[in-house]
Amino acid sequence: MTTEGKYYHPILSAPFVTNIMNTTYDMWKMGWDELNGGNISCLLTEEEVNPYIDITNVLRTIELELPITELAGKYFLVTGSGKYFRKVIEKPEECLALLRLTEDGKSVELLWGLSDGGRPTSELASHFMSHTERLKQDPNHRVIMHTHATNLIAMTFTHDLDEVSFTRTLWQMCTECLVVFPEGVGILPWMVPGTFEIGQETARKMSEFRLVIWPHHGIFGAGKSIDEAFGLIETVEKAAKVYHLVNAHQGGAKQVITDQELLALAEAFNVEPSKRYFLN
Ligand code: 13P
Ligand code: ZN
């Protein structure tokens, strides 16, 4: 495809590509993804990919640190390592990668993108292991999103890092929070990013939660779509912002959403938060 002499790859009109281009820009505008902060991976089917790309044309093979056999043969659109979310919309073929895991799960094959010779996100282990875990929970799961949500990071300095109390505080900040993430949020201890170990721990939490907090770093969200993963993170980030506003107010909160009110909400919206969040 050409416009004024410039070549455009047909994949640039694929909805899965335009969605990730727009979302990375939105995330940067939210202030969450400074510099190269954040990464996204999106599970795709062969049927989705096939109309846009020659799936027999492997551009490069990139070895993984450890094999991911559960996802063998699957296709993913991922952000590249060191790429700026602000720039994905301008340079998608450089900032994104369409990958297929090999049949032995030991490598990924690059089918499109990373045109400057770059690599997929350094958090690929966390993404792949989280996908594996979420697919066990929900066959319609598709997206893992990592971002440096500002208010949420700040909250990990000022709030106890206990999953029950952190979740309860978030639920108490905005009425709809409990309805959006009734399972609560998982929290890891501080760990070195980009490692197999943090991937393993993130995935372990993903068996119970769609939101996993990396203290003083950011958050991982999972969803059936980019919009769902984004919306989950946006909701937590909003609650964290309200938390700071309330605490900045002299004397803190004058009233709160009570446990009875949270339980009434759960009943009205037909969600089942675990009993461990309710002290009495
Ligand atoms: P990448 O640029 O490798 O995706 O890393 C960004 C990041 O947020 C690491 O946690
Ligand atoms: Zn990060």
PDB file of C-alpha atoms and ligand atoms in Angstrom:
ATOM      1  CA  MET A   1       0.000   0.000   0.000  1.00  0.00           C
ATOM      2  CA  THR A   2       1.447   3.450  -0.802  1.00  0.00           C
ATOM      3  CA  THR A   3       0.432   7.019  -0.080  1.00  0.00           C
ATOM      4  CA  GLU A   4       2.570   9.770  -1.647  1.00  0.00           C
ATOM      5  CA  GLY A   5       5.331   7.279  -2.364  1.00  0.00           C
ATOM      6  CA  LYS A   6       5.580   5.931   1.219  1.00  0.00           C
ATOM      7  CA  TYR A   7       5.054   2.203   1.699  1.00  0.00           C
ATOM      8  CA  TYR A   8       2.500   1.167   4.304  1.00  0.00           C
ATOM      9  CA  HIS A   9       2.330  -2.433   5.418  1.00  0.00           C
ATOM     10  CA  PRO A  10      -1.272  -3.746   5.274  1.00  0.00           C
ATOM     11  CA  ILE A  11      -0.981  -4.816   8.925  1.00  0.00           C
ATOM     12  CA  LEU A  12      -1.088  -1.124   9.880  1.00  0.00           C
ATOM     13  CA  SER A  13      -4.817  -1.216   9.141  1.00  0.00           C
ATOM     14  CA  ALA A  14      -5.425  -4.318  11.297  1.00  0.00           C
ATOM     15  CA  PRO A  15      -7.661  -3.461  14.266  1.00  0.00           C
ATOM     16  CA  PHE A  16      -5.290  -5.205  16.697  1.00  0.00           C
ATOM     17  CA  VAL A  17      -2.448  -2.919  15.528  1.00  0.00           C
ATOM     18  CA  THR A  18      -4.415   0.359  15.448  1.00  0.00           C
ATOM     19  CA  ASN A  19      -5.840  -0.419  18.906  1.00  0.00           C
ATOM     20  CA  ILE A  20      -2.414  -0.922  20.477  1.00  0.00           C
ATOM     21  CA  MET A  21      -1.094   2.229  18.708  1.00  0.00           C
ATOM     22  CA  ASN A  22      -3.917   4.349  20.112  1.00  0.00           C
ATOM     23  CA  THR A  23      -3.772   2.768  23.562  1.00  0.00           C
ATOM     24  CA  THR A  24      -0.022   3.252  24.045  1.00  0.00           C
ATOM     25  CA  TYR A  25      -0.532   6.922  23.163  1.00  0.00           C
ATOM     26  CA  ASP A  26      -3.462   7.190  25.600  1.00  0.00           C
ATOM     27  CA  MET A  27      -1.357   5.579  28.323  1.00  0.00           C
ATOM     28  CA  TRP A  28       1.466   8.034  27.730  1.00  0.00           C
ATOM     29  CA  LYS A  29      -1.040  10.904  27.901  1.00  0.00           C
ATOM     30  CA  MET A  30      -2.207   9.582  31.275  1.00  0.00           C
ATOM     31  CA  GLY A  31       1.377  10.104  32.444  1.00  0.00           C
ATOM     32  CA  TRP A  32       1.839   6.419  33.150  1.00  0.00           C
ATOM     33  CA  ASP A  33       4.529   5.582  30.592  1.00  0.00           C
ATOM     34  CA  GLU A  34       7.489   7.901  30.845  1.00  0.00           C
ATOM     35  CA  LEU A  35      10.449   7.188  28.571  1.00  0.00           C
ATOM     36  CA  ASN A  36      10.167   3.468  27.657  1.00  0.00           C
ATOM     37  CA  GLY A  37       8.041   2.583  30.701  1.00  0.00           C
ATOM     38  CA  GLY A  38       5.293   0.005  30.155  1.00  0.00           C
ATOM     39  CA  ASN A  39       4.686  -2.928  27.837  1.00  0.00           C
ATOM     40  CA  ILE A  40       1.679  -4.705  26.316  1.00  0.00           C
ATOM     41  CA  SER A  41       1.155  -8.152  24.823  1.00  0.00           C
ATOM     42  CA  CYS A  42      -1.928  -9.278  23.012  1.00  0.00           C
ATOM     43  CA  LEU A  43      -2.738 -12.904  22.148  1.00  0.00           C
ATOM     44  CA  LEU A  44      -3.986 -13.263  18.558  1.00  0.00           C
ATOM     45  CA  THR A  45      -5.358 -16.141  16.540  1.00  0.00           C
ATOM     46  CA  GLU A  46      -3.917 -17.310  13.229  1.00  0.00           C
ATOM     47  CA  GLU A  47      -7.226 -16.339  11.583  1.00  0.00           C
ATOM     48  CA  GLU A  48      -6.808 -12.762  12.792  1.00  0.00           C
ATOM     49  CA  VAL A  49      -3.212 -12.471  11.653  1.00  0.00           C
ATOM     50  CA  ASN A  50      -3.400 -14.366   8.350  1.00  0.00           C
ATOM     51  CA  PRO A  51      -5.174 -11.709   6.237  1.00  0.00           C
ATOM     52  CA  TYR A  52      -2.424  -9.175   6.950  1.00  0.00           C
ATOM     53  CA  ILE A  53       0.817 -11.115   6.914  1.00  0.00           C
ATOM     54  CA  ASP A  54       2.586 -14.045   5.260  1.00  0.00           C
ATOM     55  CA  ILE A  55       2.836 -16.337   8.271  1.00  0.00           C
ATOM     56  CA  THR A  56       5.464 -18.489   6.525  1.00  0.00           C
ATOM     57  CA  ASN A  57       7.871 -15.558   6.252  1.00  0.00           C
ATOM     58  CA  VAL A  58       9.906 -15.539   9.473  1.00  0.00           C
ATOM     59  CA  LEU A  59      12.102 -12.418   9.655  1.00  0.00           C
ATOM     60  CA  ARG A  60      14.124 -13.431  12.716  1.00  0.00           C
ATOM     61  CA  THR A  61      14.120 -16.010  15.479  1.00  0.00           C
ATOM     62  CA  ILE A  62      14.723 -14.797  19.022  1.00  0.00           C
ATOM     63  CA  GLU A  63      15.612 -17.299  21.713  1.00  0.00           C
ATOM     64  CA  LEU A  64      13.813 -17.148  25.072  1.00  0.00           C
ATOM     65  CA  GLU A  65      15.623 -17.424  28.376  1.00  0.00           C
ATOM     66  CA  LEU A  66      13.377 -20.324  29.360  1.00  0.00           C
ATOM     67  CA  PRO A  67      10.891 -22.274  27.236  1.00  0.00           C
ATOM     68  CA  ILE A  68       7.162 -21.453  27.412  1.00  0.00           C
ATOM     69  CA  THR A  69       5.740 -24.711  26.119  1.00  0.00           C
ATOM     70  CA  GLU A  70       2.119 -23.963  27.141  1.00  0.00           C
ATOM     71  CA  LEU A  71       1.909 -21.199  24.519  1.00  0.00           C
ATOM     72  CA  ALA A  72       3.698 -23.055  21.699  1.00  0.00           C
ATOM     73  CA  GLY A  73       2.545 -21.967  18.235  1.00  0.00           C
ATOM     74  CA  LYS A  74       0.556 -18.980  19.550  1.00  0.00           C
ATOM     75  CA  TYR A  75       0.693 -15.483  18.041  1.00  0.00           C
ATOM     76  CA  PHE A  76       1.290 -12.289  20.025  1.00  0.00           C
ATOM     77  CA  LEU A  77       1.506  -8.607  19.243  1.00  0.00           C
ATOM     78  CA  VAL A  78       3.920  -7.077  21.784  1.00  0.00           C
ATOM     79  CA  THR A  79       5.677  -3.790  22.403  1.00  0.00           C
ATOM     80  CA  GLY A  80       9.427  -3.650  21.878  1.00  0.00           C
ATOM     81  CA  SER A  81      12.037  -3.213  24.595  1.00  0.00           C
ATOM     82  CA  GLY A  82      13.201   0.356  25.096  1.00  0.00           C
ATOM     83  CA  LYS A  83      10.440   1.764  22.864  1.00  0.00           C
ATOM     84  CA  TYR A  84       8.600   4.909  23.907  1.00  0.00           C
ATOM     85  CA  PHE A  85       4.825   4.582  24.256  1.00  0.00           C
ATOM     86  CA  ARG A  86       4.621   8.187  23.045  1.00  0.00           C
ATOM     87  CA  LYS A  87       6.178   7.102  19.740  1.00  0.00           C
ATOM     88  CA  VAL A  88       4.385   3.831  18.942  1.00  0.00           C
ATOM     89  CA  ILE A  89       1.689   5.759  17.062  1.00  0.00           C
ATOM     90  CA  GLU A  90       4.360   7.401  14.885  1.00  0.00           C
ATOM     91  CA  LYS A  91       6.656   4.386  14.354  1.00  0.00           C
ATOM     92  CA  PRO A  92       4.590   1.225  14.823  1.00  0.00           C
ATOM     93  CA  GLU A  93       6.841  -0.983  12.650  1.00  0.00           C
ATOM     94  CA  GLU A  94       9.817  -0.086  14.826  1.00  0.00           C
ATOM     95  CA  CYS A  95       8.087  -0.169  18.239  1.00  0.00           C
ATOM     96  CA  LEU A  96       5.858  -3.251  17.877  1.00  0.00           C
ATOM     97  CA  ALA A  97       6.485  -6.935  17.150  1.00  0.00           C
ATOM     98  CA  LEU A  98       4.237  -9.652  15.821  1.00  0.00           C
ATOM     99  CA  LEU A  99       5.595 -12.878  17.264  1.00  0.00           C
ATOM    100  CA  ARG A 100       4.832 -16.592  17.089  1.00  0.00           C
ATOM    101  CA  LEU A 101       6.149 -18.998  19.680  1.00  0.00           C
ATOM    102  CA  THR A 102       7.920 -21.966  18.126  1.00  0.00           C
ATOM    103  CA  GLU A 103       6.499 -25.484  18.546  1.00  0.00           C
ATOM    104  CA  ASP A 104       9.066 -26.309  21.250  1.00  0.00           C
ATOM    105  CA  GLY A 105       8.296 -22.994  23.038  1.00  0.00           C
ATOM    106  CA  LYS A 106      12.022 -22.173  23.189  1.00  0.00           C
ATOM    107  CA  SER A 107      12.018 -19.173  20.832  1.00  0.00           C
ATOM    108  CA  VAL A 108       9.801 -16.592  19.227  1.00  0.00           C
ATOM    109  CA  GLU A 109       9.643 -15.991  15.490  1.00  0.00           C
ATOM    110  CA  LEU A 110       9.364 -12.371  14.388  1.00  0.00           C
ATOM    111  CA  LEU A 111       6.786 -12.009  11.600  1.00  0.00           C
ATOM    112  CA  TRP A 112       6.544  -8.206  11.522  1.00  0.00           C
ATOM    113  CA  GLY A 113       7.961  -5.187  13.367  1.00  0.00           C
ATOM    114  CA  LEU A 114      11.131  -4.321  15.339  1.00  0.00           C
ATOM    115  CA  SER A 115      12.364  -2.918  12.032  1.00  0.00           C
ATOM    116  CA  ASP A 116      15.427  -1.378  13.671  1.00  0.00           C
ATOM    117  CA  GLY A 117      16.686  -4.765  14.868  1.00  0.00           C
ATOM    118  CA  GLY A 118      15.238  -4.324  18.390  1.00  0.00           C
ATOM    119  CA  ARG A 119      13.996  -6.925  20.837  1.00  0.00           C
ATOM    120  CA  PRO A 120      10.587  -7.646  22.355  1.00  0.00           C
ATOM    121  CA  THR A 121       9.867  -6.160  25.798  1.00  0.00           C
ATOM    122  CA  SER A 122      12.259  -7.145  28.582  1.00  0.00           C
ATOM    123  CA  GLU A 123       9.180  -8.224  30.583  1.00  0.00           C
ATOM    124  CA  LEU A 124       8.312 -10.969  28.090  1.00  0.00           C
ATOM    125  CA  ALA A 125       8.714 -13.661  30.770  1.00  0.00           C
ATOM    126  CA  SER A 126       6.147 -11.968  33.020  1.00  0.00           C
ATOM    127  CA  HIS A 127       3.808 -11.523  30.053  1.00  0.00           C
ATOM    128  CA  PHE A 128       4.035 -15.098  28.759  1.00  0.00           C
ATOM    129  CA  MET A 129       3.773 -16.717  32.188  1.00  0.00           C
ATOM    130  CA  SER A 130       0.839 -14.449  33.086  1.00  0.00           C
ATOM    131  CA  HIS A 131      -0.933 -15.338  29.808  1.00  0.00           C
ATOM    132  CA  THR A 132      -0.483 -19.030  30.611  1.00  0.00           C
ATOM    133  CA  GLU A 133      -2.030 -18.572  34.038  1.00  0.00           C
ATOM    134  CA  ARG A 134      -4.911 -16.330  32.953  1.00  0.00           C
ATOM    135  CA  LEU A 135      -5.830 -18.736  30.114  1.00  0.00           C
ATOM    136  CA  LYS A 136      -6.296 -21.451  32.745  1.00  0.00           C
ATOM    137  CA  GLN A 137      -8.743 -19.133  34.539  1.00  0.00           C
ATOM    138  CA  ASP A 138     -10.484 -17.734  31.471  1.00  0.00           C
ATOM    139  CA  PRO A 139     -10.288 -19.181  27.936  1.00  0.00           C
ATOM    140  CA  ASN A 140     -11.267 -15.761  26.547  1.00  0.00           C
ATOM    141  CA  HIS A 141      -8.293 -14.030  28.128  1.00  0.00           C
ATOM    142  CA  ARG A 142      -6.154 -12.078  25.597  1.00  0.00           C
ATOM    143  CA  VAL A 143      -4.148  -9.172  26.981  1.00  0.00           C
ATOM    144  CA  ILE A 144      -1.424  -8.478  29.547  1.00  0.00           C
ATOM    145  CA  MET A 145      -0.590  -4.821  30.165  1.00  0.00           C
ATOM    146  CA  HIS A 146       2.165  -3.368  32.341  1.00  0.00           C
ATOM    147  CA  THR A 147       2.373   0.321  33.168  1.00  0.00           C
ATOM    148  CA  HIS A 148       3.834   2.787  35.684  1.00  0.00           C
ATOM    149  CA  ALA A 149       0.549   4.253  36.950  1.00  0.00           C
ATOM    150  CA  THR A 150       1.599   7.320  38.965  1.00  0.00           C
ATOM    151  CA  ASN A 151      -0.855   7.460  41.870  1.00  0.00           C
ATOM    152  CA  LEU A 152      -0.713   3.733  42.337  1.00  0.00           C
ATOM    153  CA  ILE A 153       3.091   3.818  42.609  1.00  0.00           C
ATOM    154  CA  ALA A 154       2.817   6.637  45.166  1.00  0.00           C
ATOM    155  CA  MET A 155       0.285   4.607  47.162  1.00  0.00           C
ATOM    156  CA  THR A 156       2.778   1.730  47.461  1.00  0.00           C
ATOM    157  CA  PHE A 157       4.988   4.086  49.511  1.00  0.00           C
ATOM    158  CA  THR A 158       2.319   5.353  51.890  1.00  0.00           C
ATOM    159  CA  HIS A 159      -0.044   2.380  52.344  1.00  0.00           C
ATOM    160  CA  ASP A 160       0.560  -1.033  53.947  1.00  0.00           C
ATOM    161  CA  LEU A 161       1.491  -3.560  51.263  1.00  0.00           C
ATOM    162  CA  ASP A 162      -0.940  -6.125  52.562  1.00  0.00           C
ATOM    163  CA  GLU A 163      -3.317  -7.412  49.858  1.00  0.00           C
ATOM    164  CA  VAL A 164      -6.401  -7.360  52.071  1.00  0.00           C
ATOM    165  CA  SER A 165      -5.970  -3.859  53.470  1.00  0.00           C
ATOM    166  CA  PHE A 166      -4.744  -2.429  50.124  1.00  0.00           C
ATOM    167  CA  THR A 167      -7.734  -3.904  48.297  1.00  0.00           C
ATOM    168  CA  ARG A 168     -10.181  -2.680  50.946  1.00  0.00           C
ATOM    169  CA  THR A 169      -8.776   0.844  50.727  1.00  0.00           C
ATOM    170  CA  LEU A 170      -9.120   0.867  46.929  1.00  0.00           C
ATOM    171  CA  TRP A 171     -12.706  -0.405  47.162  1.00  0.00           C
ATOM    172  CA  GLN A 172     -13.506   2.304  49.705  1.00  0.00           C
ATOM    173  CA  MET A 173     -12.252   5.100  47.442  1.00  0.00           C
ATOM    174  CA  CYS A 174     -14.814   4.785  44.626  1.00  0.00           C
ATOM    175  CA  THR A 175     -18.129   2.946  44.778  1.00  0.00           C
ATOM    176  CA  GLU A 176     -17.617   1.052  41.511  1.00  0.00           C
ATOM    177  CA  CYS A 177     -14.202  -0.414  42.408  1.00  0.00           C
ATOM    178  CA  LEU A 178     -15.554  -3.526  44.103  1.00  0.00           C
ATOM    179  CA  VAL A 179     -17.741  -4.226  41.080  1.00  0.00           C
ATOM    180  CA  VAL A 180     -14.828  -3.792  38.640  1.00  0.00           C
ATOM    181  CA  PHE A 181     -12.305  -5.963  40.530  1.00  0.00           C
ATOM    182  CA  PRO A 182     -14.222  -8.062  43.083  1.00  0.00           C
ATOM    183  CA  GLU A 183     -11.284 -10.481  43.392  1.00  0.00           C
ATOM    184  CA  GLY A 184      -9.096  -7.629  44.729  1.00  0.00           C
ATOM    185  CA  VAL A 185      -5.478  -6.889  43.829  1.00  0.00           C
ATOM    186  CA  GLY A 186      -2.383  -9.058  44.230  1.00  0.00           C
ATOM    187  CA  ILE A 187       0.828  -7.490  45.516  1.00  0.00           C
ATOM    188  CA  LEU A 188       4.391  -8.781  45.058  1.00  0.00           C
ATOM    189  CA  PRO A 189       7.308  -7.863  47.254  1.00  0.00           C
ATOM    190  CA  TRP A 190       9.739  -5.464  45.560  1.00  0.00           C
ATOM    191  CA  MET A 191      11.702  -7.468  42.984  1.00  0.00           C
ATOM    192  CA  VAL A 192      14.163  -6.812  40.164  1.00  0.00           C
ATOM    193  CA  PRO A 193      12.136  -6.286  36.958  1.00  0.00           C
ATOM    194  CA  GLY A 194      12.750  -8.100  33.689  1.00  0.00           C
ATOM    195  CA  THR A 195      13.634 -11.396  35.372  1.00  0.00           C
ATOM    196  CA  PHE A 196      12.258 -14.920  35.201  1.00  0.00           C
ATOM    197  CA  GLU A 197      11.665 -14.775  38.994  1.00  0.00           C
ATOM    198  CA  ILE A 198       9.378 -11.725  38.866  1.00  0.00           C
ATOM    199  CA  GLY A 199       7.582 -13.397  35.950  1.00  0.00           C
ATOM    200  CA  GLN A 200       6.992 -16.515  37.977  1.00  0.00           C
ATOM    201  CA  GLU A 201       5.676 -14.574  40.983  1.00  0.00           C
ATOM    202  CA  THR A 202       3.480 -12.332  38.844  1.00  0.00           C
ATOM    203  CA  ALA A 203       1.964 -15.367  37.148  1.00  0.00           C
ATOM    204  CA  ARG A 204       1.371 -17.054  40.511  1.00  0.00           C
ATOM    205  CA  LYS A 205      -0.697 -14.031  41.577  1.00  0.00           C
ATOM    206  CA  MET A 206      -2.473 -14.020  38.203  1.00  0.00           C
ATOM    207  CA  SER A 207      -4.107 -17.329  39.104  1.00  0.00           C
ATOM    208  CA  GLU A 208      -6.223 -15.344  41.568  1.00  0.00           C
ATOM    209  CA  PHE A 209      -6.092 -11.703  40.425  1.00  0.00           C
ATOM    210  CA  ARG A 210      -6.288  -9.798  37.123  1.00  0.00           C
ATOM    211  CA  LEU A 211      -4.348  -6.948  38.739  1.00  0.00           C
ATOM    212  CA  VAL A 212      -0.900  -7.448  40.242  1.00  0.00           C
ATOM    213  CA  ILE A 213       0.992  -4.570  41.841  1.00  0.00           C
ATOM    214  CA  TRP A 214       4.765  -4.284  41.676  1.00  0.00           C
ATOM    215  CA  PRO A 215       5.511  -1.949  44.611  1.00  0.00           C
ATOM    216  CA  HIS A 216       7.379   1.279  43.758  1.00  0.00           C
ATOM    217  CA  HIS A 217       7.307   0.245  40.077  1.00  0.00           C
ATOM    218  CA  GLY A 218       3.830  -0.201  38.586  1.00  0.00           C
ATOM    219  CA  ILE A 219       1.073  -2.658  37.850  1.00  0.00           C
ATOM    220  CA  PHE A 220       0.211  -5.623  35.624  1.00  0.00           C
ATOM    221  CA  GLY A 221      -3.348  -5.947  34.354  1.00  0.00           C
ATOM    222  CA  ALA A 222      -5.006  -8.793  32.422  1.00  0.00           C
ATOM    223  CA  GLY A 223      -8.106  -8.727  30.266  1.00  0.00           C
ATOM    224  CA  LYS A 224     -10.146 -10.191  27.426  1.00  0.00           C
ATOM    225  CA  SER A 225      -9.215  -7.116  25.407  1.00  0.00           C
ATOM    226  CA  ILE A 226      -6.856  -4.150  25.479  1.00  0.00           C
ATOM    227  CA  ASP A 227      -9.782  -1.990  26.552  1.00  0.00           C
ATOM    228  CA  GLU A 228     -10.608  -4.247  29.482  1.00  0.00           C
ATOM    229  CA  ALA A 229      -6.993  -4.410  30.746  1.00  0.00           C
ATOM    230  CA  PHE A 230      -6.686  -0.623  30.342  1.00  0.00           C
ATOM    231  CA  GLY A 231     -10.014  -0.042  32.091  1.00  0.00           C
ATOM    232  CA  LEU A 232      -9.043  -2.199  35.063  1.00  0.00           C
ATOM    233  CA  ILE A 233      -5.779  -0.313  35.543  1.00  0.00           C
ATOM    234  CA  GLU A 234      -7.524   3.026  34.993  1.00  0.00           C
ATOM    235  CA  THR A 235     -10.006   2.179  37.756  1.00  0.00           C
ATOM    236  CA  VAL A 236      -7.303   1.261  40.280  1.00  0.00           C
ATOM    237  CA  GLU A 237      -5.287   4.342  39.341  1.00  0.00           C
ATOM    238  CA  LYS A 238      -8.355   6.550  39.850  1.00  0.00           C
ATOM    239  CA  ALA A 239      -8.966   5.031  43.295  1.00  0.00           C
ATOM    240  CA  ALA A 240      -5.302   5.606  44.198  1.00  0.00           C
ATOM    241  CA  LYS A 241      -5.670   9.248  43.145  1.00  0.00           C
ATOM    242  CA  VAL A 242      -8.747   9.674  45.335  1.00  0.00           C
ATOM    243  CA  TYR A 243      -6.809   8.022  48.176  1.00  0.00           C
ATOM    244  CA  HIS A 244      -4.098  10.691  47.951  1.00  0.00           C
ATOM    245  CA  LEU A 245      -6.622  13.529  47.679  1.00  0.00           C
ATOM    246  CA  VAL A 246      -8.485  12.277  50.750  1.00  0.00           C
ATOM    247  CA  ASN A 247      -5.270  11.909  52.728  1.00  0.00           C
ATOM    248  CA  ALA A 248      -4.027  15.326  51.667  1.00  0.00           C
ATOM    249  CA  HIS A 249      -7.154  16.790  53.247  1.00  0.00           C
ATOM    250  CA  GLN A 250      -6.590  17.902  56.805  1.00  0.00           C
ATOM    251  CA  GLY A 251      -8.084  15.258  59.084  1.00  0.00           C
ATOM    252  CA  GLY A 252      -8.432  12.692  56.267  1.00  0.00           C
ATOM    253  CA  ALA A 253     -11.821  11.141  55.461  1.00  0.00           C
ATOM    254  CA  LYS A 254     -14.853  12.363  57.409  1.00  0.00           C
ATOM    255  CA  GLN A 255     -16.868   9.346  56.301  1.00  0.00           C
ATOM    256  CA  VAL A 256     -16.217   6.116  54.394  1.00  0.00           C
ATOM    257  CA  ILE A 257     -18.042   3.471  52.390  1.00  0.00           C
ATOM    258  CA  THR A 258     -18.848   0.931  55.103  1.00  0.00           C
ATOM    259  CA  ASP A 259     -18.502  -2.863  54.916  1.00  0.00           C
ATOM    260  CA  GLN A 260     -22.302  -3.143  54.915  1.00  0.00           C
ATOM    261  CA  GLU A 261     -22.419  -0.826  51.920  1.00  0.00           C
ATOM    262  CA  LEU A 262     -19.706  -2.801  50.104  1.00  0.00           C
ATOM    263  CA  LEU A 263     -21.637  -6.020  50.727  1.00  0.00           C
ATOM    264  CA  ALA A 264     -24.886  -4.422  49.520  1.00  0.00           C
ATOM    265  CA  LEU A 265     -23.026  -3.365  46.366  1.00  0.00           C
ATOM    266  CA  ALA A 266     -21.711  -6.892  45.801  1.00  0.00           C
ATOM    267  CA  GLU A 267     -25.219  -8.291  46.119  1.00  0.00           C
ATOM    268  CA  ALA A 268     -26.766  -5.681  43.825  1.00  0.00           C
ATOM    269  CA  PHE A 269     -24.129  -6.254  41.115  1.00  0.00           C
ATOM    270  CA  ASN A 270     -23.982  -9.995  41.591  1.00  0.00           C
ATOM    271  CA  VAL A 271     -20.257 -10.227  42.321  1.00  0.00           C
ATOM    272  CA  GLU A 272     -18.680 -12.366  45.027  1.00  0.00           C
ATOM    273  CA  PRO A 273     -15.756 -10.753  46.820  1.00  0.00           C
ATOM    274  CA  SER A 274     -13.813 -13.180  48.963  1.00  0.00           C
ATOM    275  CA  LYS A 275     -14.824 -13.259  52.657  1.00  0.00           C
ATOM    276  CA  ARG A 276     -11.225 -12.552  53.656  1.00  0.00           C
ATOM    277  CA  TYR A 277     -11.723  -8.875  52.796  1.00  0.00           C
ATOM    278  CA  PHE A 278     -14.410  -8.473  55.434  1.00  0.00           C
ATOM    279  CA  LEU A 279     -13.105  -8.391  58.962  1.00  0.00           C
ATOM    280  CA  ASN A 280     -16.381  -8.932  60.800  1.00  0.00           C
TER     281      ASN A 280
HETATM  282  P1  13P B   1      10.675  -2.542  28.149  1.00  0.00           P
HETATM  283  O1  13P B   1      11.002  -1.246  27.426  1.00  0.00           O
HETATM  284  O2  13P B   1      11.758  -3.575  27.974  1.00  0.00           O
HETATM  285  O3  13P B   1       9.308  -3.043  27.772  1.00  0.00           O
HETATM  286  O4  13P B   1      10.663  -2.233  29.711  1.00  0.00           O
HETATM  287  C1  13P B   1       9.841  -1.218  30.239  1.00  0.00           C
HETATM  288  C2  13P B   1       9.414  -1.508  31.639  1.00  0.00           C
HETATM  289  O5  13P B   1       8.455  -0.916  32.095  1.00  0.00           O
HETATM  290  C3  13P B   1      10.157  -2.507  32.442  1.00  0.00           C
HETATM  291  O6  13P B   1       9.482  -2.849  33.610  1.00  0.00           O
HETATM  292 ZN    ZN B   2       8.047  -1.275  34.248  1.00  0.00          ZN
END
